[in-house]
mmCIF file of C-alpha atoms in Angstrom:
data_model
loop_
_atom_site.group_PDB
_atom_site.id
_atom_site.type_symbol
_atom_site.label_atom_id
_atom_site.label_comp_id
_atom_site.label_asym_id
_atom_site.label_seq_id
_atom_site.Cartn_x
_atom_site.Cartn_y
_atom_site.Cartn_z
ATOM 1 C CA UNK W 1 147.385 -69.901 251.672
ATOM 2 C CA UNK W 2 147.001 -71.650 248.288
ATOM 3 C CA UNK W 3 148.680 -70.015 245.055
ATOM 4 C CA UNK W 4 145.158 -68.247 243.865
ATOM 5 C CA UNK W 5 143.940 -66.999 246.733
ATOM 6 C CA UNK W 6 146.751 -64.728 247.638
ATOM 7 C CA UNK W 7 145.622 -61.359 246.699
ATOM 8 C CA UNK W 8 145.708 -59.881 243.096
ATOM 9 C CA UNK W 9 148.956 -57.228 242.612
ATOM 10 C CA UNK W 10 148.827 -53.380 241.737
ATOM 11 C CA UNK W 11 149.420 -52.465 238.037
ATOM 12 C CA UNK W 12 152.249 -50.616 237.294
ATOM 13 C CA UNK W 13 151.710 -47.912 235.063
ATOM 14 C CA UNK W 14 153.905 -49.487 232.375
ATOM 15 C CA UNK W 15 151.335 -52.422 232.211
ATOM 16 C CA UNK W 16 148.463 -50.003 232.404
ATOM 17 C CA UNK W 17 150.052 -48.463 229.184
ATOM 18 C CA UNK W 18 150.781 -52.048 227.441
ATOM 19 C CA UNK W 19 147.113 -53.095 228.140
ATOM 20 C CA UNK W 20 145.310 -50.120 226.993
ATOM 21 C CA UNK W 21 147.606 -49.868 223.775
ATOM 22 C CA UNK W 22 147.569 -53.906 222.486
ATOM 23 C CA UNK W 23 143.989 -54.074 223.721
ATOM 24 C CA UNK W 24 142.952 -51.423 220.973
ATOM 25 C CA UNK W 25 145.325 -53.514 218.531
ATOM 26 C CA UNK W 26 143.482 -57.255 219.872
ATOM 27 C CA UNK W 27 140.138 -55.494 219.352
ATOM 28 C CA UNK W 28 140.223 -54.254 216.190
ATOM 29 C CA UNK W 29 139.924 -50.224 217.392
ATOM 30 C CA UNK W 30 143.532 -49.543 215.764
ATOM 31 C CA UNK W 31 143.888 -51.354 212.339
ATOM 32 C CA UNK W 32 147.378 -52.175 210.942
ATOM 33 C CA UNK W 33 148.570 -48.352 209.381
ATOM 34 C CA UNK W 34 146.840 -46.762 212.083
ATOM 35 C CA UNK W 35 148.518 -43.850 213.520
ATOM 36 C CA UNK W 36 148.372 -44.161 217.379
ATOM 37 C CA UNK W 37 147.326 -40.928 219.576
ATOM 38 C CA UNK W 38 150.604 -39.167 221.135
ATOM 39 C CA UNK W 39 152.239 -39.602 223.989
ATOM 40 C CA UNK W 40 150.376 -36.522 225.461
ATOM 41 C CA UNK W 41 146.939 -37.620 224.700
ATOM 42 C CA UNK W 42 147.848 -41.152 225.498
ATOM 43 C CA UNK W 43 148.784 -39.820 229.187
ATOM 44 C CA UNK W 44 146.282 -37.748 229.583
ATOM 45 C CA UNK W 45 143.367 -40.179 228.530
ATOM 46 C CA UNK W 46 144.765 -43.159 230.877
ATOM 47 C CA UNK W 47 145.972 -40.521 233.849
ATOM 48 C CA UNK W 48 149.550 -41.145 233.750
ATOM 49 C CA UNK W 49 153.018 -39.619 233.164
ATOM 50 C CA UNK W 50 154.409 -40.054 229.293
ATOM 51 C CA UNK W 51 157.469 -41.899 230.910
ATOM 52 C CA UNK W 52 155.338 -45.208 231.261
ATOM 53 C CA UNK W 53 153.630 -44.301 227.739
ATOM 54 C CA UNK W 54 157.454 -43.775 226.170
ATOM 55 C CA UNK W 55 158.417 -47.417 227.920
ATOM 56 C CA UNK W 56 155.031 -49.153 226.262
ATOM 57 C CA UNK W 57 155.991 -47.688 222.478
ATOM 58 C CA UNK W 58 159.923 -48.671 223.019
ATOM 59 C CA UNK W 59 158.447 -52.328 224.162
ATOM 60 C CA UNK W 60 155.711 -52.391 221.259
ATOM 61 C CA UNK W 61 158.465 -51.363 218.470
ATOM 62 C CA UNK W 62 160.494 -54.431 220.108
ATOM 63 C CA UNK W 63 157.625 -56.561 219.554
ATOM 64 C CA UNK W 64 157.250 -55.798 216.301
ATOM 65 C CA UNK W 65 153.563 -54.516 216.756
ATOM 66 C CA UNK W 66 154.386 -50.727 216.129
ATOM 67 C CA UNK W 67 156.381 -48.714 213.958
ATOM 68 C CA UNK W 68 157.993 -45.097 215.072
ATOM 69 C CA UNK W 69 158.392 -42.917 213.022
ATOM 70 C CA UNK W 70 160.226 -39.799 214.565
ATOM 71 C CA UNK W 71 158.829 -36.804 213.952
ATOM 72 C CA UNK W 72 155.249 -38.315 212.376
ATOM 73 C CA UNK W 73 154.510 -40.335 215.143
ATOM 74 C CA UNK W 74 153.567 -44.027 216.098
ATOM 75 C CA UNK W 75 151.693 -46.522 213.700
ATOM 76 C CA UNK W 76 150.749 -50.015 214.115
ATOM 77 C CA UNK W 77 152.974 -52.053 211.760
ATOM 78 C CA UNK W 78 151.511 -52.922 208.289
ATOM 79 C CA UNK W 79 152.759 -55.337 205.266
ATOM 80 C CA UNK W 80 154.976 -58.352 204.963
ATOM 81 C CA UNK W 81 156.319 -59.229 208.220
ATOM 82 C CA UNK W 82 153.459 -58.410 210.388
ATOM 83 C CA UNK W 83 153.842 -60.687 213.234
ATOM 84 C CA UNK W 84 150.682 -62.580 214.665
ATOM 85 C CA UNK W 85 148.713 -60.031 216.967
ATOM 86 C CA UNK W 86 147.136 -62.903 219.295
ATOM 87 C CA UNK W 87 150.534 -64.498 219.692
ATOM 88 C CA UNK W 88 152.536 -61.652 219.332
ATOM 89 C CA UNK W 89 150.823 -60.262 222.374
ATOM 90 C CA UNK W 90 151.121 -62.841 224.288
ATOM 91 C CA UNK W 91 154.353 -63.796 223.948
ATOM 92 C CA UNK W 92 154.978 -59.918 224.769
ATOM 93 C CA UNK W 93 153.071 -60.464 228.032
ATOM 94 C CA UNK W 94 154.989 -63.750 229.137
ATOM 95 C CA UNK W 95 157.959 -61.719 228.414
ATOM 96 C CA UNK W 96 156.989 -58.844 230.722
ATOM 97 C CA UNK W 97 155.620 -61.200 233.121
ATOM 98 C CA UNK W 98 156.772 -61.294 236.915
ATOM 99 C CA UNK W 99 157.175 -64.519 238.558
ATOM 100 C CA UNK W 100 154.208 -64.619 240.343
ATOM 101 C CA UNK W 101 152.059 -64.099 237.438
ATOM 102 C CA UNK W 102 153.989 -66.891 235.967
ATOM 103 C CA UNK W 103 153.221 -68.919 238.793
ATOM 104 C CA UNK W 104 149.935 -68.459 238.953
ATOM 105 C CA UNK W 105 149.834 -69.607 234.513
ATOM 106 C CA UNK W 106 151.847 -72.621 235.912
ATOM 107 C CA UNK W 107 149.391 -73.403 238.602
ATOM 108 C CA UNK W 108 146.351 -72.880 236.209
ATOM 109 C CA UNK W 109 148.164 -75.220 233.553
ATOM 110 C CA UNK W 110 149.118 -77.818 236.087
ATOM 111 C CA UNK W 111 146.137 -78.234 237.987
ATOM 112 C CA UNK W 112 143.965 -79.344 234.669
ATOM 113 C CA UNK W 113 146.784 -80.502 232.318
ATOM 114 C CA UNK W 114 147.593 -82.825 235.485
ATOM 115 C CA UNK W 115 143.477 -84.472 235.743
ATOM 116 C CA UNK W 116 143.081 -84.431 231.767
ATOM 117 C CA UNK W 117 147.255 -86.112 231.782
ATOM 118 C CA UNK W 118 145.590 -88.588 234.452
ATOM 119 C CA UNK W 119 142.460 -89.521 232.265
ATOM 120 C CA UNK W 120 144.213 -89.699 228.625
ATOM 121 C CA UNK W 121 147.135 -90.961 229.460
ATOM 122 C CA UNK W 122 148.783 -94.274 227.678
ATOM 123 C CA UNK W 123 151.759 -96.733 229.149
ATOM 124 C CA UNK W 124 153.992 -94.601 226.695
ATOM 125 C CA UNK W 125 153.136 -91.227 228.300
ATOM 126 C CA UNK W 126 154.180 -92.468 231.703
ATOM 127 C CA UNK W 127 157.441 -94.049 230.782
ATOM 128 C CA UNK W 128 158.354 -90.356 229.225
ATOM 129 C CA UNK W 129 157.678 -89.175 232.834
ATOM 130 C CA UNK W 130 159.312 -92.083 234.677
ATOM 131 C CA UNK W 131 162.489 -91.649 232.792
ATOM 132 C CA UNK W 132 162.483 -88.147 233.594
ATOM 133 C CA UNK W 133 161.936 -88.285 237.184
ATOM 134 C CA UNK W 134 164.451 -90.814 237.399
ATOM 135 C CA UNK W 135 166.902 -88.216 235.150
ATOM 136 C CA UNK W 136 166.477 -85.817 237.661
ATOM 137 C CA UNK W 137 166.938 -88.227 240.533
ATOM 138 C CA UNK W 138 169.765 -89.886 239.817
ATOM 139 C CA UNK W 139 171.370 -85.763 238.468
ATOM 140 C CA UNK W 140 170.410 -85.398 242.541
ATOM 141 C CA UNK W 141 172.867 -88.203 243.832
ATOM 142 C CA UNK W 142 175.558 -86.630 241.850
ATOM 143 C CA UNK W 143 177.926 -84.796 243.681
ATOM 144 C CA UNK W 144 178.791 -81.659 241.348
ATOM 145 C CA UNK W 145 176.154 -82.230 238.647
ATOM 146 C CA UNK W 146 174.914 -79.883 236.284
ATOM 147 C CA UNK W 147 171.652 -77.524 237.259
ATOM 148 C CA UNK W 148 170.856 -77.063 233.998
ATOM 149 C CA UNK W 149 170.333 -80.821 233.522
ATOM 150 C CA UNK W 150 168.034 -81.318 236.438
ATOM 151 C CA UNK W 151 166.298 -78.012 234.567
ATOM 152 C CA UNK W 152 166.266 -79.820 231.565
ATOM 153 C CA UNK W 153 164.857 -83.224 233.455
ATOM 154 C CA UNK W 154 162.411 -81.128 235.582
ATOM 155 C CA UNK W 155 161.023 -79.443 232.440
ATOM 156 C CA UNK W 156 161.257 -82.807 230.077
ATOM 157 C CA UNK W 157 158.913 -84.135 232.891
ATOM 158 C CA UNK W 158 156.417 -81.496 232.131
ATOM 159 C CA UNK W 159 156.736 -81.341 228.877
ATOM 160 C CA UNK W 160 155.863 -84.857 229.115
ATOM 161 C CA UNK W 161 153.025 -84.557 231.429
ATOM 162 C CA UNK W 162 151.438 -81.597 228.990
ATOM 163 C CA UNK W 163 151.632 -84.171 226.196
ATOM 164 C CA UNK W 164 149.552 -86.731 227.635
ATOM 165 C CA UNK W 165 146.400 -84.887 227.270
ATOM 166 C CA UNK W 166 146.641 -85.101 223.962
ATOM 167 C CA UNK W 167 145.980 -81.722 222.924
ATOM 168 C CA UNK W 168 148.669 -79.749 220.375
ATOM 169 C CA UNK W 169 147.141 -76.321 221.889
ATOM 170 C CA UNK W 170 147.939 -77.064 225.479
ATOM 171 C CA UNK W 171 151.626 -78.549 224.769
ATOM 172 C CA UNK W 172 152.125 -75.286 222.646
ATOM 173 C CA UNK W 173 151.164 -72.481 224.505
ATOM 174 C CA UNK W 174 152.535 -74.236 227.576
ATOM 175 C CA UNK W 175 156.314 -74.447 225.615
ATOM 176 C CA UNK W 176 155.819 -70.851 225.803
ATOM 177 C CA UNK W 177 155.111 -70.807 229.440
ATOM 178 C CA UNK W 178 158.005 -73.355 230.217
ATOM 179 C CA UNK W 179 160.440 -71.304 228.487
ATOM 180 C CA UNK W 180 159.329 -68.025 230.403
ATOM 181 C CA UNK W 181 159.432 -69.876 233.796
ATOM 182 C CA UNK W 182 162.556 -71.774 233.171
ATOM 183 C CA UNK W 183 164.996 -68.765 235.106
ATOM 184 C CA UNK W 184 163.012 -69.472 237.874
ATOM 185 C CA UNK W 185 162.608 -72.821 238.233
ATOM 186 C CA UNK W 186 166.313 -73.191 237.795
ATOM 187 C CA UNK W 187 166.511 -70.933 240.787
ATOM 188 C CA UNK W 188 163.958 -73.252 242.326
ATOM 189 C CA UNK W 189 166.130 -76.437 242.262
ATOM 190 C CA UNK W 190 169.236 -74.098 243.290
ATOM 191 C CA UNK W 191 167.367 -72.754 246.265
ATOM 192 C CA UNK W 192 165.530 -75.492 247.679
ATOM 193 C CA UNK W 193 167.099 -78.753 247.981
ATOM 194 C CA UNK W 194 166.545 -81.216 244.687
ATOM 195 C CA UNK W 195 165.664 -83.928 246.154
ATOM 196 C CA UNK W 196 162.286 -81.961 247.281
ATOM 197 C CA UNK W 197 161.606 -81.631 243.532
ATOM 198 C CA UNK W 198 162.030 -85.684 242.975
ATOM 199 C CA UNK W 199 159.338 -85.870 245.841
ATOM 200 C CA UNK W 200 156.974 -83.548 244.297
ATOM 201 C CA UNK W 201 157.295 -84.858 240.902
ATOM 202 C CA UNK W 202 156.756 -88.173 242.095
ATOM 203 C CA UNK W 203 153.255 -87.453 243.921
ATOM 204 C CA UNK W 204 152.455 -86.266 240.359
ATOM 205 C CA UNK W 205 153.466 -89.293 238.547
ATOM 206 C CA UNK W 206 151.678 -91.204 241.132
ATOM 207 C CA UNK W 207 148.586 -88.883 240.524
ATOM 208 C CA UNK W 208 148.563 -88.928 237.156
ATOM 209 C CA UNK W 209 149.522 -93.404 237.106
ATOM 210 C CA UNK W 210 146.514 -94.304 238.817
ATOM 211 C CA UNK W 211 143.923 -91.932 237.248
ATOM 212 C CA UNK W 212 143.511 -90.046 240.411
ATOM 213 C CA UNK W 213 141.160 -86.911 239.350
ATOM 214 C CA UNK W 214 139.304 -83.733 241.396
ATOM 215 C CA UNK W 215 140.994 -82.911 244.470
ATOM 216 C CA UNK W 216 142.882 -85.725 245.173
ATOM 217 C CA UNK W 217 144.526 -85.084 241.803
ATOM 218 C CA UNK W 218 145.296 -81.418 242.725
ATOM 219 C CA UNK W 219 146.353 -81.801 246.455
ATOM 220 C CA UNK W 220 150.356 -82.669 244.574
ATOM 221 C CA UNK W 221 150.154 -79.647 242.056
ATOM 222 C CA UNK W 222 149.795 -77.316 244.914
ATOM 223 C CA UNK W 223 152.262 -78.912 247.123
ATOM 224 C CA UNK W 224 154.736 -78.028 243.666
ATOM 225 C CA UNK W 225 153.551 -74.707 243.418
ATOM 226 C CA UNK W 226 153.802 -74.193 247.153
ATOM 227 C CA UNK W 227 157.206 -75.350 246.710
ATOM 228 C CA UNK W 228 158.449 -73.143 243.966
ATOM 229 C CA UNK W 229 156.929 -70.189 245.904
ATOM 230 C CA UNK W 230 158.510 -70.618 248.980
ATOM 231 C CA UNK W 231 161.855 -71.377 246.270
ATOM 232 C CA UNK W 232 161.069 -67.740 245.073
ATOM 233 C CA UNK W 233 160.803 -66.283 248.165
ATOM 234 C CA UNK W 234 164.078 -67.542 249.311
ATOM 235 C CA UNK W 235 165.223 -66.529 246.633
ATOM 236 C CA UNK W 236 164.714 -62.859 246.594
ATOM 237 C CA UNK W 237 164.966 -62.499 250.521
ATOM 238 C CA UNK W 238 168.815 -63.734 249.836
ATOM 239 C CA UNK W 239 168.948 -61.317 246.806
ATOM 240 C CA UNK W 240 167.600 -58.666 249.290
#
């Protein structure tokens, strides 16, 4: 079964409270200095307990997005300092992200960063990637060598990848994803043997080298993603 087509995960009620609440904020319905309802009315309009309500104004103070006030209630934060809503949000939502929704951004990402990487890209952008691949190859061979240098390899050679298509948005917002996944891809390399990685990185770099685009181009992001799922898995069934 391929990464997307597994099927899509129950809200909690925590995320039910985080959606409803910052998509008010994104829309415009609660202005900066707007008091928020109460916990009371909050639960009763979405049909949950105030615990999950309670957990969503603790988070949104955190973030920077709310003020409370004790005993006058919740407002959304006004003046100097007021963070940037859009990216605010979704840095709030990367942090309160679960694995698989991160690995289902990552496989997103990939999948087009990966054909627009194999269409831009110049002799420069793939000698960034070859020296990364061969980082993390050679960090493989090594008996005793540092995981969070084949992290940092594994990620330089995305990082890398992302910046061959030429577009500032995409290399920024997918920093933010990198640095979110990073935990787990760390786990990844620990899990699953390294030298798996080199192999899937290379089918990319070969992907990406001879301009390979459509399906062809995407049949070596899912064998990564497939890879870091099964790394997951393995993960949390030895946790278990």
């Amino acid at each position: 079964m391929r990464v997307l087509d597994e099927p899509k995960k129950t809200q909690t009620r925590l995320e039910l409270a985080l959606e409803y609440i910052t998509g008010e904020i994104a829309r415009g319905n609660l202005k900066a200095g707007d008091k928020l309802p109460n916990e009371k009315e909050l639960a009763e309009q979405l049909g949950i307990s105030r615990t999950p309500i309670r957990e969503a104004m603790k988070t949104l103070s955190v973030a920077g997005l709310i003020d409370i006030r004790h005993g006058h209630g919740s407002y959304v934060r006004e003046g100097p300092g007021l963070p940037s809503t859009p990216l605010t949000l979704f840095q709030l939502y990367l942090q309160d992200s679960t694995p698989e929704m991160l690995m289902e951004l990552r496989d997103i990402f990939d999948r087009n960063c990966t054909e627009i990487a194999a269409q831009r890209r110049t002799e420069s952008d793939l000698a960034k990637m070859r020296e990364c691949i061969d980082r993390l190859k050679a960090l493989t061979q090594q008996p005793g060598a540092s995981l969070d240098d084949m992290l940092k390899a594994d990620l330089d050679f995305h990082r890398a990848v992302y910046e061959a298509s030429g577009n500032i948005l995409i290399v920024t917002i997918a920093e933010f994803v990198l640095n979110m996944v990073a935990p787990w891809v760390k786990k990844s390399l620990d899990v699953s043997g390294r030298v798996r990685a080199v192999e899937l990185h290379e089918q990319m770099y070969g992907s990406i080298r001879d301009r390979t685009v459509g399906q062809k181009n995407r049949v070596s992001v899912e064998a990564n993603m497939q890879h870091f799922k099964q790394s997951l898995d393995t993960a949390t069934s030895k946790a278990g």
